[in-house]
Amino acid sequence: MKYFLFFIPLFFTLSCKKLDGDTPGNLVPKTVTDDPLLPYIYVNGTKFHAEALGNINNPILIFLHGGPGIDYRPFISQFGQENASKYPDEREIQNGGLSQLQDEYYCVFFDQRGSGLSPRFDKGEIDFDLYIEDLHSIIDYYKQKKLDETGILEEQVYLFGWSFGGILATGYINKYPESIKDVVFYEPGPFSKEVVDYFKENTTSVFGQVGNEWLEDYLLSHDHLTSDSHERGDYQMLLGAFKGQPEFHQSRDCPLWRVGSVVSTENLDFFNSEDYDITSNLNHFKGNALFIGGQLTIDELPEYLELQQQHYPSSELITVQNTGHTGPWEKPLEISTIVRNFLQ
Amino acid sequence: MKKGLILLFTLLTSASLDAQTTLRENSTKNAVYGHLGINPSTLLTVGYQRYLADSVFNREIIVFSEISSSLFTPGPKDSEIKLGGIISIYEWNKFKIINSLNFSYGSAQSINFDSKKLAVGDELAIGFYGPKSFVATSIEFEHVYLNHLKHSDYFKDTYFSDVKDGWYKGLGGAFQFGIETGFTLKKKVDIHLELKVPFTEKFNSYMGSPFHLTLGGRYRF
């Protein structure tokens, strides 16, 4: 009898309806493919999770998030106040994070192809050239929208690139230098092999972090789930997001909606190639560049931003105290002020 | 039918293959062992083995139970219990094929979630086993059949507020391909070294540690 009693809960557990980790919306949010309530645009043959904030009569400022693979949530969230909902109507703050710049600029936020709440793509379907063409199409989309709604033809727009977004901004400017008026970088990813090498030589390998609780937890999670589907891969990436390299972060709790695991692991690691250089045509860029760095990052990599700056002859560098790589989320007021002063 | 049931029982109660368990003197019936390594996080394992005679196959069966925990966050929250058995399924001189099957229950607790899993694993080791040493290649497969996830407020606030908590049908599984070797140090003490490369069950990147390394020791009595 006692054995029978033991097997009742076991049988109940095994026979009850179980959740499927591969169903969108169970472990990670649905993308614009499955969630009709999310804001999106359709350009270059696909949907992009996107929204534009502010008065369309103002200059267009396009924000490029990092990763590759993450999303624009950190741009519109604010440390200590709100982690922005993916549904605009549910946000308590409508101008959180760097979206406070919407009072002077028409701020465009979008999740890059395969990233965040934009649709997923399979391995081999995404590359950097496609990312550049996506950005070109998105810029054209908003320029045309502005022309249609206001009659204003805006020849050039502003870019703000954070981390990988800085690589994308530079790759874009290198191909379309005449399209951009000025560019702001927040700790951009490396633009050339020289900078990649400097970064590698001066940062700690993840193997040096063996024993840290976050890494133990992250590695152990692989014993419980593996990344054989988009959803599980995205979920697993989320578990380790922003947890590595604590020396670069004031806080490691930066919010995200989804990390596109395919994008972040497979297709955009071209900067590890021996001849990596996306600066060959930057001399045709007539605008100004502003580099912003968090003090924590500059303490660790004192020459990093100066090496990056050399690719933009007309540029300046500003340091923000008490923050690191997630500065736009932690110090949005301070960084917004810097951006306003620069773009004026 | 009876043989089939016994074989099934043997396989179902047999896991983390430890081919060295076949190296022993006939006078010993028990062993305690410990493993230290990365698999998939840092791991400390302690276990007990019992050697049983199998009258059906005229072959020895080893049953074992073991408990593992993270080396740097020891305790039940990051732990795994395995019950299993090991049997030699083919022998020709020093050449042997050894199978090990196990059931496991694991727990992982982090800032993001509290996860439980029920899994079944099987490992096949093919190698040469001498009286004092062995070398073998191994293929291991583990499939998670059931997960229970409960997410923290931190996860819900920082990432996904509508994440679903509860029982999930198996969220994973992995293959590991490895090599292992071992030798007897003293009369009743064995040393065992294993290196494995993990892949997901669909042979995708494991996205964790690129290899798993285990150093083990055993005392037979």
Coordinates of C-alpha atoms in Angstrom, one line a residue:
Chain A
M1 CA 0.0 0.0 0.0
K2 CA 2.8 2.4 0.9
Y3 CA 4.4 1.9 -2.5
F4 CA 1.1 2.7 -4.1
L5 CA 0.8 5.9 -2.2
F6 CA 4.3 6.8 -3.4
F7 CA 3.5 6.3 -7.0
I8 CA 0.3 8.4 -7.0
P9 CA 2.0 11.8 -7.0
L10 CA 4.6 10.5 -9.4
F11 CA 1.9 9.3 -11.8
F12 CA 0.0 12.5 -11.4
T13 CA 3.2 14.5 -12.2
L14 CA 4.0 12.5 -15.3
S15 CA 0.5 12.5 -16.6
C16 CA -0.6 16.1 -16.1
K17 CA -0.4 18.5 -19.0
K18 CA 3.1 20.0 -19.3
L19 CA 4.3 23.2 -20.7
D20 CA 6.4 23.2 -23.9
G21 CA 9.5 25.3 -23.7
D22 CA 9.5 25.7 -27.5
T23 CA 6.1 27.4 -27.5
P24 CA 6.5 31.2 -28.0
G25 CA 5.6 33.1 -24.9
N26 CA 6.4 30.4 -22.3
L27 CA 10.1 31.0 -21.5
V28 CA 10.7 34.1 -23.5
P29 CA 8.4 36.8 -24.9
K30 CA 6.7 36.4 -28.2
T31 CA 8.2 38.4 -31.1
V32 CA 6.2 40.6 -33.5
T33 CA 5.6 37.4 -35.5
D34 CA 3.3 36.1 -32.8
D35 CA 2.2 39.1 -30.8
P36 CA 0.0 41.6 -32.7
L37 CA 0.1 44.1 -29.9
L38 CA 3.8 44.9 -30.3
P39 CA 4.7 47.9 -32.4
Y40 CA 6.5 47.2 -35.6
I41 CA 7.4 48.4 -39.0
Y42 CA 7.9 46.3 -42.2
V43 CA 11.0 47.1 -44.2
N44 CA 13.5 45.3 -46.3
G45 CA 11.3 42.2 -46.5
T46 CA 10.7 41.7 -42.8
K47 CA 9.0 43.0 -39.7
F48 CA 11.1 44.9 -37.1
H49 CA 10.0 45.6 -33.6
A50 CA 10.2 49.3 -33.6
E51 CA 8.7 52.5 -32.3
A52 CA 9.4 56.2 -32.8
L53 CA 8.9 58.7 -30.0
G54 CA 8.6 62.5 -30.2
N55 CA 7.6 65.1 -32.6
I56 CA 8.3 64.0 -36.2
N57 CA 9.1 67.6 -37.1
N58 CA 12.2 67.3 -35.0
P59 CA 15.5 65.9 -36.3
I60 CA 15.6 62.1 -36.6
L61 CA 17.9 60.3 -34.1
I62 CA 18.2 56.6 -34.6
F63 CA 19.3 54.4 -31.7
L64 CA 21.3 51.2 -32.4
H65 CA 21.3 48.7 -29.5
G66 CA 24.1 46.3 -28.6
G67 CA 24.6 42.6 -28.5
P68 CA 24.5 41.5 -31.2
G69 CA 21.2 40.0 -30.3
I70 CA 19.7 42.1 -27.5
D71 CA 17.1 44.8 -27.8
Y72 CA 16.3 48.5 -27.2
R73 CA 14.7 48.0 -23.8
P74 CA 17.8 49.4 -22.0
F75 CA 17.5 52.5 -24.1
I76 CA 14.0 53.3 -22.8
S77 CA 14.3 51.9 -19.3
Q78 CA 15.8 53.7 -16.4
F79 CA 17.8 52.3 -13.5
G80 CA 15.9 52.4 -10.2
Q81 CA 12.7 53.7 -11.9
E82 CA 11.3 51.4 -14.5
N83 CA 12.1 48.4 -16.7
A84 CA 10.1 49.4 -19.7
S85 CA 7.2 47.2 -20.7
K86 CA 7.2 45.9 -24.3
Y87 CA 3.7 47.3 -24.6
P88 CA 3.9 51.1 -24.8
D89 CA 0.6 51.7 -23.2
E90 CA 1.7 49.8 -20.1
R91 CA 4.7 51.9 -19.3
E92 CA 4.6 54.1 -16.3
I93 CA 7.2 56.4 -17.7
Q94 CA 6.8 57.4 -21.4
N95 CA 10.1 59.1 -21.7
G96 CA 12.4 56.8 -19.7
G97 CA 16.1 56.3 -20.3
L98 CA 17.5 58.0 -23.4
S99 CA 14.0 58.3 -24.8
Q100 CA 13.8 61.5 -22.8
L101 CA 15.6 63.0 -25.8
Q102 CA 12.2 62.8 -27.6
D103 CA 11.5 66.4 -26.5
E104 CA 14.1 67.6 -29.0
Y105 CA 14.5 64.7 -31.4
Y106 CA 12.3 62.2 -33.2
C107 CA 13.8 59.2 -31.5
V108 CA 13.6 55.9 -33.4
F109 CA 14.2 52.6 -31.6
F110 CA 14.2 49.2 -33.3
D111 CA 15.3 45.7 -32.5
Q112 CA 17.8 44.6 -35.2
R113 CA 17.1 41.6 -37.4
G114 CA 16.8 38.4 -35.3
S115 CA 17.2 40.4 -32.1
G116 CA 14.9 41.3 -29.2
L117 CA 11.3 41.2 -30.2
S118 CA 12.0 41.3 -34.0
P119 CA 11.4 38.0 -35.8
R120 CA 13.9 35.1 -35.5
F121 CA 16.1 33.9 -38.3
D122 CA 18.0 30.7 -38.7
K123 CA 21.7 30.2 -38.8
G124 CA 23.3 31.5 -42.0
E125 CA 20.4 33.9 -42.8
I126 CA 21.9 37.0 -41.2
D127 CA 25.2 38.8 -41.9
F128 CA 26.6 42.2 -41.3
D129 CA 25.9 43.5 -44.9
L130 CA 22.3 42.6 -44.3
Y131 CA 22.3 44.6 -41.1
I132 CA 23.7 47.6 -42.9
E133 CA 21.0 47.4 -45.6
D134 CA 18.3 46.9 -42.9
L135 CA 19.5 50.2 -41.3
H136 CA 19.5 51.9 -44.6
S137 CA 15.9 50.8 -45.2
I138 CA 14.9 51.9 -41.8
I139 CA 16.4 55.3 -42.2
D140 CA 14.7 55.6 -45.6
Y141 CA 11.4 54.5 -44.0
Y142 CA 11.4 57.3 -41.4
K143 CA 12.7 59.9 -43.8
Q144 CA 9.8 59.1 -46.1
K145 CA 7.4 59.0 -43.2
K146 CA 8.6 62.5 -42.3
L147 CA 8.3 63.7 -45.8
D148 CA 4.8 62.3 -46.1
E149 CA 3.5 63.7 -42.8
T150 CA 5.3 67.1 -42.7
G151 CA 6.7 67.8 -46.1
I152 CA 10.2 68.1 -44.6
L153 CA 12.9 66.3 -46.6
E154 CA 15.6 65.3 -44.1
E155 CA 18.7 64.5 -46.0
Q156 CA 20.7 63.3 -43.0
V157 CA 19.9 61.7 -39.7
Y158 CA 21.7 61.3 -36.4
L159 CA 22.9 57.9 -35.0
F160 CA 23.5 56.7 -31.5
G161 CA 25.3 53.4 -31.3
W162 CA 25.9 51.5 -28.1
S163 CA 28.4 48.6 -28.0
F164 CA 27.6 46.4 -31.0
G165 CA 25.4 49.3 -32.2
G166 CA 28.5 51.3 -32.5
I167 CA 30.0 48.7 -34.9
L168 CA 26.8 48.8 -36.9
A169 CA 26.8 52.6 -37.0
T170 CA 30.4 52.7 -38.2
G171 CA 29.8 49.9 -40.8
Y172 CA 26.9 52.0 -42.0
I173 CA 28.8 55.3 -42.1
N174 CA 31.6 53.5 -43.9
K175 CA 29.2 52.5 -46.7
Y176 CA 26.8 55.5 -46.6
P177 CA 28.9 58.4 -45.2
E178 CA 26.7 61.0 -46.7
S179 CA 23.5 59.7 -45.0
I180 CA 24.6 60.6 -41.4
K181 CA 25.0 64.1 -40.0
D182 CA 26.7 63.3 -36.7
V183 CA 27.1 60.1 -34.6
V184 CA 27.3 59.4 -30.9
F185 CA 29.0 56.3 -29.6
Y186 CA 28.6 54.8 -26.2
E187 CA 31.5 52.4 -25.7
P188 CA 31.3 51.1 -29.3
G189 CA 32.5 47.6 -30.1
P190 CA 35.9 47.5 -31.9
F191 CA 36.1 49.0 -35.5
S192 CA 39.4 47.3 -36.5
K193 CA 41.7 44.3 -35.8
E194 CA 44.0 46.6 -33.8
V195 CA 41.3 47.5 -31.4
V196 CA 40.1 43.9 -31.1
D197 CA 43.6 42.8 -30.2
Y198 CA 43.9 45.6 -27.6
F199 CA 40.5 44.5 -26.1
K200 CA 41.5 40.8 -25.9
E201 CA 44.9 41.6 -24.4
N202 CA 43.4 43.7 -21.6
T203 CA 40.3 41.7 -20.6
T204 CA 39.9 38.6 -18.5
S205 CA 38.8 35.4 -20.2
V206 CA 35.7 33.9 -18.9
F207 CA 37.8 31.0 -17.7
G208 CA 39.3 33.4 -15.2
Q209 CA 35.9 33.6 -13.6
V210 CA 35.5 30.0 -12.8
G211 CA 34.0 29.8 -9.3
N212 CA 32.0 33.0 -9.6
E213 CA 28.4 32.3 -8.6
W214 CA 26.9 33.7 -11.8
L215 CA 29.1 31.5 -13.9
E216 CA 28.4 28.4 -11.8
D217 CA 24.7 29.0 -12.1
Y218 CA 24.9 29.7 -15.8
L219 CA 27.0 26.6 -16.6
L220 CA 24.8 24.4 -14.4
S221 CA 21.7 25.5 -16.3
H222 CA 23.1 23.6 -19.3
D223 CA 22.5 20.4 -17.3
H224 CA 18.8 21.3 -17.1
L225 CA 18.1 22.7 -20.6
T226 CA 19.9 22.9 -23.9
S227 CA 19.6 25.3 -26.8
D228 CA 18.1 23.1 -29.4
S229 CA 15.3 25.5 -30.3
H230 CA 15.2 29.2 -30.7
E231 CA 13.2 29.7 -27.6
R232 CA 15.4 27.6 -25.4
G233 CA 18.6 29.2 -26.8
D234 CA 17.2 32.7 -26.2
Y235 CA 16.2 31.7 -22.7
Q236 CA 19.6 30.3 -21.9
M237 CA 21.4 33.4 -23.3
L238 CA 19.2 35.5 -21.1
L239 CA 20.3 33.6 -18.0
G240 CA 23.8 34.9 -18.5
A241 CA 23.1 38.3 -19.9
F242 CA 25.3 41.1 -18.5
K243 CA 26.6 38.8 -15.8
G244 CA 30.1 38.3 -17.2
Q245 CA 33.0 40.8 -16.8
P246 CA 31.6 42.5 -13.7
E247 CA 34.4 45.0 -13.8
F248 CA 32.7 46.8 -16.6
H249 CA 29.3 47.2 -14.9
Q250 CA 28.1 49.3 -12.0
S251 CA 25.0 47.1 -12.0
R252 CA 24.5 43.8 -13.8
D253 CA 20.7 44.0 -13.7
C254 CA 20.2 45.7 -17.0
P255 CA 16.8 44.8 -18.4
L256 CA 16.2 43.0 -21.7
W257 CA 13.3 41.4 -23.5
R258 CA 15.1 38.7 -25.4
V259 CA 18.6 37.8 -26.5
G260 CA 18.6 36.4 -30.0
S261 CA 20.8 33.4 -29.5
V262 CA 21.4 32.7 -33.1
V263 CA 22.4 36.2 -33.8
S264 CA 24.6 36.5 -30.8
T265 CA 26.5 33.3 -31.3
E266 CA 26.7 32.4 -35.0
N267 CA 26.6 35.1 -37.6
L268 CA 28.1 38.4 -36.6
D269 CA 31.4 37.5 -35.1
F270 CA 33.2 38.7 -38.2
F271 CA 35.3 41.0 -36.2
N272 CA 37.4 38.1 -35.1
S273 CA 38.8 37.8 -38.7
E274 CA 42.4 38.7 -39.3
D275 CA 41.7 41.5 -41.7
Y276 CA 38.8 43.0 -39.8
D277 CA 38.4 46.7 -40.6
I278 CA 35.2 48.6 -41.2
T279 CA 36.9 52.0 -41.4
S280 CA 38.4 52.1 -44.9
N281 CA 35.9 54.7 -46.2
L282 CA 35.4 56.8 -43.1
N283 CA 37.4 59.7 -44.5
H284 CA 34.4 60.5 -46.6
F285 CA 32.3 61.1 -43.5
K286 CA 32.0 64.9 -43.0
G287 CA 30.1 64.8 -39.7
N288 CA 31.3 64.8 -36.1
A289 CA 31.6 61.9 -33.7
L290 CA 31.2 61.8 -30.0
F291 CA 32.6 59.0 -27.9
I292 CA 31.2 58.5 -24.5
G293 CA 32.7 56.0 -22.0
G294 CA 31.9 55.0 -18.5
Q295 CA 34.6 55.5 -15.9
L296 CA 34.6 51.8 -15.0
T297 CA 35.4 50.8 -18.6
I298 CA 38.0 53.5 -19.1
D299 CA 39.7 52.4 -15.9
E300 CA 40.0 48.9 -17.3
L301 CA 40.8 49.8 -20.9
P302 CA 42.3 53.3 -20.8
E303 CA 43.4 53.3 -24.4
Y304 CA 40.4 51.6 -25.9
L305 CA 38.2 54.7 -26.8
E306 CA 41.3 56.7 -28.0
L307 CA 42.1 53.9 -30.4
Q308 CA 38.6 53.9 -31.6
Q309 CA 38.6 57.7 -31.9
Q310 CA 41.5 57.7 -34.3
H311 CA 39.1 56.4 -37.0
Y312 CA 37.0 59.6 -36.7
P313 CA 39.3 62.6 -37.0
S314 CA 36.6 65.0 -36.0
S315 CA 35.6 63.6 -32.7
E316 CA 35.7 64.1 -29.0
L317 CA 35.6 61.9 -25.9
I318 CA 33.6 62.4 -22.7
T319 CA 33.8 60.2 -19.6
V320 CA 30.8 59.6 -17.4
Q321 CA 31.6 58.8 -13.8
N322 CA 30.2 56.0 -11.6
T323 CA 29.1 53.8 -14.5
G324 CA 30.4 51.3 -17.0
H325 CA 29.2 49.6 -20.1
T326 CA 25.5 49.9 -19.2
G327 CA 25.7 53.7 -18.7
P328 CA 22.8 54.7 -21.0
W329 CA 20.5 52.7 -18.7
E330 CA 22.2 53.7 -15.4
K331 CA 22.9 57.4 -16.2
P332 CA 20.4 58.4 -18.9
L333 CA 19.9 62.0 -17.7
E334 CA 23.6 62.7 -17.7
I335 CA 24.2 61.0 -21.1
S336 CA 21.1 62.8 -22.6
T337 CA 22.6 66.1 -21.5
I338 CA 25.9 65.2 -23.1
V339 CA 24.1 64.2 -26.3
R340 CA 22.0 67.4 -26.4
N341 CA 25.1 69.6 -26.0
F342 CA 27.0 67.7 -28.7
L343 CA 24.2 67.6 -31.3
Q344 CA 23.5 71.3 -30.9
Chain B
M1 CA 11.0 -13.0 -20.9
K2 CA 12.6 -13.3 -17.4
K3 CA 16.1 -12.6 -18.9
G4 CA 14.7 -9.6 -20.8
L5 CA 13.1 -8.2 -17.6
I6 CA 16.4 -8.7 -15.7
L7 CA 18.3 -7.0 -18.5
L8 CA 15.9 -4.1 -18.5
F9 CA 16.1 -3.8 -14.8
T10 CA 19.8 -3.9 -14.9
L11 CA 20.0 -1.2 -17.5
L12 CA 17.5 0.9 -15.8
T13 CA 19.2 0.7 -12.5
S14 CA 22.6 1.2 -14.0
A15 CA 25.1 5.8 -15.1
S16 CA 27.9 8.1 -15.1
L17 CA 29.9 5.4 -16.6
D18 CA 33.0 4.7 -14.7
A19 CA 34.7 2.0 -16.7
Q20 CA 37.3 1.6 -14.0
T21 CA 34.8 0.0 -11.8
T22 CA 35.6 -3.2 -13.7
L23 CA 39.1 -3.1 -12.5
R24 CA 39.2 -4.6 -9.1
E25 CA 40.1 -7.6 -7.1
N26 CA 37.3 -10.2 -6.7
S27 CA 37.7 -10.0 -3.0
T28 CA 36.2 -6.5 -2.8
K29 CA 32.5 -5.9 -3.0
N30 CA 32.2 -2.2 -2.2
A31 CA 33.8 1.0 -3.2
V32 CA 33.5 4.7 -2.4
Y33 CA 34.6 7.3 -4.9
G34 CA 34.9 11.0 -5.5
H35 CA 35.1 13.1 -8.6
L36 CA 36.2 16.6 -9.1
G37 CA 35.9 18.6 -12.3
I38 CA 33.9 20.7 -14.6
N39 CA 30.7 19.0 -15.9
P40 CA 29.0 21.3 -16.7
S41 CA 29.8 23.6 -13.8
T42 CA 32.5 22.9 -11.3
L43 CA 31.4 19.7 -9.6
L44 CA 32.3 17.6 -6.6
T45 CA 30.8 14.1 -6.5
V46 CA 30.8 11.5 -3.9
G47 CA 29.4 8.0 -4.5
Y48 CA 29.1 4.4 -3.4
Q49 CA 29.3 1.3 -5.5
R50 CA 28.2 -2.2 -4.8
Y51 CA 29.3 -5.2 -6.9
L52 CA 26.6 -7.7 -7.5
A53 CA 26.8 -11.1 -9.0
D54 CA 24.5 -11.7 -11.9
S55 CA 23.6 -15.4 -12.2
V56 CA 21.6 -14.8 -15.4
F57 CA 24.4 -13.4 -17.6
N58 CA 27.2 -14.8 -15.5
R59 CA 28.6 -11.3 -15.4
E60 CA 29.1 -8.7 -12.7
I61 CA 26.8 -5.8 -12.2
I62 CA 27.7 -2.7 -10.4
V63 CA 25.0 -0.6 -8.9
F64 CA 25.8 2.9 -7.6
S65 CA 24.4 6.0 -6.1
E66 CA 26.1 9.3 -6.0
I67 CA 25.5 12.9 -5.1
S68 CA 27.1 15.9 -6.8
S69 CA 27.2 19.5 -6.0
S70 CA 28.8 22.7 -7.3
L71 CA 32.2 23.1 -5.9
F72 CA 31.9 26.8 -5.3
T73 CA 28.2 26.9 -4.3
P74 CA 28.0 23.6 -2.4
G75 CA 24.7 22.4 -1.0
P76 CA 21.4 21.0 -2.1
K77 CA 20.3 24.0 -4.2
D78 CA 22.9 23.2 -6.9
S79 CA 23.0 19.4 -6.7
E80 CA 22.2 16.2 -8.5
I81 CA 21.5 12.6 -7.3
K82 CA 22.1 9.7 -9.5
L83 CA 21.1 6.1 -9.2
G84 CA 22.4 3.6 -11.7
G85 CA 24.2 0.5 -12.7
I86 CA 27.1 -0.6 -14.9
I87 CA 27.5 -3.8 -16.8
S88 CA 30.0 -5.2 -19.3
I89 CA 28.0 -6.1 -22.4
Y90 CA 30.8 -7.5 -24.5
E91 CA 34.3 -8.8 -23.6
W92 CA 37.1 -10.2 -25.7
N93 CA 40.4 -10.6 -23.9
K94 CA 41.2 -7.0 -22.8
F95 CA 38.7 -5.4 -25.1
K96 CA 35.4 -4.5 -23.4
I97 CA 32.2 -2.6 -24.1
I98 CA 30.7 -1.3 -21.0
N99 CA 27.3 0.2 -20.5
S100 CA 26.1 2.4 -17.8
L101 CA 22.6 3.7 -17.3
N102 CA 21.3 6.1 -14.7
F103 CA 18.4 8.0 -13.4
S104 CA 19.1 11.5 -12.1
Y105 CA 17.3 14.2 -10.2
G106 CA 18.9 17.6 -10.3
S107 CA 18.3 20.9 -8.7
A108 CA 19.7 24.3 -9.9
Q109 CA 18.9 27.5 -8.1
S110 CA 20.1 30.9 -9.3
I111 CA 19.1 34.5 -9.2
N112 CA 16.8 33.7 -12.2
F113 CA 15.1 30.5 -11.3
D114 CA 14.7 27.4 -9.2
S115 CA 14.9 24.4 -11.6
K116 CA 14.4 20.7 -11.0
K117 CA 14.9 18.1 -13.6
L118 CA 14.4 14.4 -14.0
A119 CA 16.7 12.7 -16.5
V120 CA 17.9 9.4 -17.9
G121 CA 21.4 9.0 -19.1
D122 CA 23.3 6.2 -20.8
E123 CA 27.0 5.8 -21.5
L124 CA 28.9 3.4 -23.6
A125 CA 32.6 3.0 -23.1
I126 CA 34.7 1.0 -25.6
G127 CA 38.3 0.3 -24.6
F128 CA 41.1 -1.9 -23.4
Y129 CA 41.1 -2.9 -19.8
G130 CA 44.2 -4.4 -18.2
P131 CA 44.6 -5.6 -14.7
K132 CA 46.1 -2.3 -13.5
S133 CA 45.0 0.3 -16.1
F134 CA 42.6 1.0 -18.9
V135 CA 41.9 3.4 -21.7
A136 CA 38.6 3.9 -23.4
T137 CA 36.5 6.1 -25.6
S138 CA 33.0 7.0 -24.5
I139 CA 29.7 8.2 -25.8
E140 CA 27.2 9.5 -23.3
F141 CA 23.7 10.6 -23.9
E142 CA 21.4 12.2 -21.3
H143 CA 17.9 13.3 -22.0
V144 CA 15.9 15.4 -19.6
Y145 CA 12.4 14.1 -19.4
L146 CA 10.8 16.6 -17.1
N147 CA 11.7 20.0 -15.8
H148 CA 10.0 22.2 -13.1
L149 CA 10.8 25.8 -13.3
K150 CA 9.9 28.5 -10.9
H151 CA 11.2 31.9 -11.8
S152 CA 12.3 34.6 -9.4
D153 CA 10.8 38.1 -9.1
Y154 CA 14.2 39.3 -10.4
F155 CA 13.8 37.4 -13.6
K156 CA 10.2 38.5 -14.1
D157 CA 11.0 42.2 -13.4
T158 CA 14.3 42.3 -15.4
Y159 CA 13.4 40.0 -18.3
F160 CA 10.0 38.5 -18.8
S161 CA 7.1 39.3 -16.5
D162 CA 4.8 36.7 -18.1
V163 CA 7.2 33.7 -18.0
K164 CA 5.3 30.5 -17.3
D165 CA 6.2 28.6 -14.1
G166 CA 5.4 24.9 -13.7
W167 CA 6.2 21.5 -15.2
Y168 CA 7.8 21.5 -18.6
K169 CA 8.3 18.5 -20.8
G170 CA 12.0 17.9 -21.2
L171 CA 13.9 21.0 -22.0
G172 CA 17.2 19.4 -23.0
G173 CA 19.6 16.7 -23.6
A174 CA 23.2 16.3 -24.5
F175 CA 25.7 14.0 -26.1
Q176 CA 29.2 13.9 -24.8
F177 CA 32.1 12.3 -26.6
G178 CA 35.1 11.5 -24.6
I179 CA 38.2 9.7 -23.7
E180 CA 39.0 8.3 -20.3
T181 CA 41.9 6.5 -18.7
G182 CA 42.6 5.1 -15.2
F183 CA 45.1 3.1 -13.3
T184 CA 45.5 1.5 -9.9
L185 CA 47.8 3.3 -7.6
K186 CA 47.8 1.0 -4.7
K187 CA 46.1 -2.3 -4.1
K188 CA 42.7 -0.8 -3.5
V189 CA 43.0 2.8 -4.8
D190 CA 42.2 3.8 -8.4
I191 CA 42.7 7.0 -10.2
H192 CA 40.5 8.0 -13.1
L193 CA 40.7 10.9 -15.6
E194 CA 38.0 11.8 -18.2
L195 CA 37.8 14.4 -20.9
K196 CA 34.5 15.0 -22.8
V197 CA 33.3 17.3 -25.4
P198 CA 29.6 18.1 -25.1
F199 CA 27.0 18.8 -27.8
T200 CA 23.3 19.3 -27.5
E201 CA 21.1 16.3 -28.4
K202 CA 20.7 17.8 -31.9
F203 CA 24.4 18.3 -32.2
N204 CA 24.3 22.1 -31.8
S205 CA 26.8 24.0 -29.8
Y206 CA 26.4 23.4 -26.1
M207 CA 26.9 27.1 -25.4
G208 CA 28.5 26.3 -22.0
S209 CA 31.9 25.0 -21.2
P210 CA 33.5 23.7 -24.4
F211 CA 34.8 20.6 -22.7
H212 CA 34.2 18.7 -19.5
L213 CA 37.0 17.4 -17.4
T214 CA 36.8 15.0 -14.4
L215 CA 39.4 13.6 -12.1
G216 CA 38.3 10.8 -9.9
G217 CA 39.5 8.5 -7.2
R218 CA 38.2 5.3 -5.7
Y219 CA 38.8 3.2 -2.6
R220 CA 37.7 -0.4 -2.8
F221 CA 36.9 -2.5 0.3

